[in-house]
């Protein structure tokens, strides 16, 4: 392994003195005596791109991560040459580039505080073995500075004091300290003096990040090839950093609403009668479920795009019958194509020269589930197009609704490095390279090709894809899960950390294998896991067949009842989650926020791990230990209602919260308006004419939104959505709710059932759209219920004159 050789200064070279500087619109070019070139592009006022070359020339500028839809544009750009540096000023930051060594310092323009500063800055080592450079960057790490992000790393949320490697790796039964695992997201957020900035090192080679581990005051990152090419993103709010990063690397489209329901998976449900037995049991026990998965055994000898006709004699009929019962079928597709001269996919791949080759010409041959395989080069646009086309039968003809891409690291069995050798060649969208450069994006490109295929053949409906391997930007195409975890309490903790971390790495549509993939959970662990995952964007039970059953009814009736209760809660919260998802697709706002992201001003949040905010207003905290009757947790600042009891608690402190096995700590932010559907067994089961709005009284003002559309399809992009913006104003004796509606979608909803929690006065007078109304008021458990027309503009509840 290449170590961070700064300490020894072994073989490191550094930029010397700047000898030329020029500006071309938004890009500044610096060159040094020893031919180092630095390009700084100003993308936004707080977003700069830094690119270094050690030969004075840059390679073709190409990235799989960056989307062409990123919002670019700045308000101010001034450059001043000073005695020892160049100073670049935008409306948000001042960036200084030293004339000696190209060292960078970035200040907040508003208050002049130093945000980020190079230590040794850019330097490099010549890579004789492979050619090119090992490119390195080191920056000053301040006392009290924290670091967050990097995708799916399974350890503590704060990355400080640790070194990480980025090389996507099949990691069966990984643990807290396993590194690297399935994903490479070389983006972190630094937080210092309550101000946040981000660094996205867009380099696909094997890379490393050292957060003040090797040296206490230094954070560095380096890669085994390619360019030092990174983006600096200034917040100062953490949410802004993540939003800008997500904007840069892409936001997904809305998923179909059913994809946010509950999914049941197993390796493997077969034959057809087993699949049907599972789905029927869900309906019999009235446990909501929207998707059933087919793992590798549905195929003929694990050949992708085939069916085992003994187990599944008529897939189209089966899929249709499942659909009639409200189940979407999701099928797995792996990258390895079985070497079999009678297999059409293999033949087509061979005829068209679509498989990856070794440097000296032979195809890369590797063992996966089907035995010896060849592997499509998904970095070739023609191969992606071919691959997309392969989904026609599965999606368009048979009616499968989602595709699950697995083993796409790519995983190879029985070889020491678990993947391709370095010399394998890739097209890399006409930028030919070796596997050293393409490895980290291979799975992403497979998911991309899959997404385009599923999208094309699902039209006019929306596609659903799930992937295991990912690089920055993969969130544009697919959802993801955290791979082969284990049924134990530590992995419940890990699942919580990983989903939070993925969300702050731009990848919100994520979940874990509920209950654990390897080994078998007992009922208590399974229940606690379902509770946590109720608040994860992707909600799927999955497990390996070797370890027994893992369905909601496996652990006895008591457990089944609790599991049902939480899955039902998820279905009630679907409109709330869908609205948050829409916000994510529009603005890149993470669906799940760690407390530090929710309130970075409060230093107590900087060290919290277990608690998180689901959407904007729900605080959830899983119980992570056996035999617990509750737990201590941190309640962030502000006032919060206990979801189960409506008790109002003042935050900014740690407290004990009761949570027997049938409960979990959940709080609602005061002032929130939470839209809820009635429980359905699957999305679309009922025509929903009455929607509940849970309104949590607050003294003061709060804004919230509720987004609806057809729950699938693309009409919402043409204005056919219904966006309701609510303004809540609470006074001692009055609660006013205003509604503003946008969009042309006609919701089925005719009535709102308002459930008002925590109202501190008795309502004497009700004004609806400026007319006095005598609405029936129902009181139960301290909660006031009113039925009103969904079209209201202003509702004014008054407690009469104050004494
Ligand atoms: C891998 C996947 C797992 C799947 C199995 C069989 O281990 O991570 O989810 O069930 O392969 O396809």
Coordinates of N, CA and C and ligand atoms in Angstrom, one line a residue, residues 182 267 295-296 332 334 369 404 406-407 468 481 483-484 513 517 540 542, ligand 1:
X182 N -18.2 -1.3 -0.1 CA -18.8 -1.3 -1.4 C -18.7 -0.1 -2.3
X267 N -32.6 -14.5 -0.3 CA -31.8 -15.2 -1.3 C -32.1 -16.7 -1.0
X295 N -34.1 -13.2 -6.2 CA -32.7 -13.3 -6.2 C -32.2 -14.3 -7.3
X296 N -30.9 -14.6 -7.3 CA -30.3 -15.3 -8.5 C -31.0 -16.6 -8.9
X332 N -33.0 -9.6 -9.8 CA -31.6 -9.3 -9.7 C -31.0 -9.5 -11.1
X334 N -26.8 -9.5 -12.4 CA -25.4 -9.3 -12.0 C -24.6 -9.0 -13.3
X369 N -21.4 -16.3 -9.6 CA -22.4 -17.4 -9.3 C -22.5 -18.4 -10.5
X404 N -32.4 -5.1 -9.7 CA -31.4 -5.0 -8.5 C -30.1 -5.4 -9.1
X406 N -26.3 -6.3 -8.5 CA -25.4 -6.7 -7.4 C -24.1 -7.1 -8.0
X407 N -23.1 -7.4 -7.1 CA -21.8 -8.0 -7.5 C -21.1 -7.0 -8.5
X468 N -25.4 -2.1 -5.6 CA -24.5 -2.3 -4.4 C -23.3 -1.4 -4.5
X481 N -28.3 -0.2 -1.3 CA -28.3 -0.8 0.0 C -26.9 -1.0 0.5
X483 N -25.2 -3.6 1.5 CA -24.4 -4.9 1.3 C -24.7 -5.9 2.4
X484 N -23.8 -6.9 2.4 CA -24.0 -8.1 3.2 C -23.6 -7.9 4.7
X513 N -30.0 -4.2 4.8 CA -30.7 -5.5 4.8 C -31.3 -5.6 6.2
X517 N -28.1 -9.7 6.8 CA -28.1 -10.6 5.7 C -27.5 -12.0 6.1
X540 N -36.2 -2.4 3.2 CA -36.3 -3.8 2.6 C -35.7 -4.8 3.6
X542 N -33.9 -8.3 3.9 CA -33.2 -9.2 3.0 C -32.3 -10.1 3.9
Ligands
LIG1 C1 -24.6 -10.9 -2.7 C2 -25.6 -9.8 -2.4 C3 -26.8 -10.4 -1.7 C4 -27.5 -11.4 -2.6 C5 -26.5 -12.5 -2.9 C6 -27.0 -13.5 -3.9 O1 -24.1 -11.5 -1.6 O2 -25.0 -8.8 -1.6 O3 -27.7 -9.4 -1.4 O4 -28.6 -12.0 -2.0 O5 -25.3 -11.9 -3.5 O6 -27.4 -12.9 -5.1

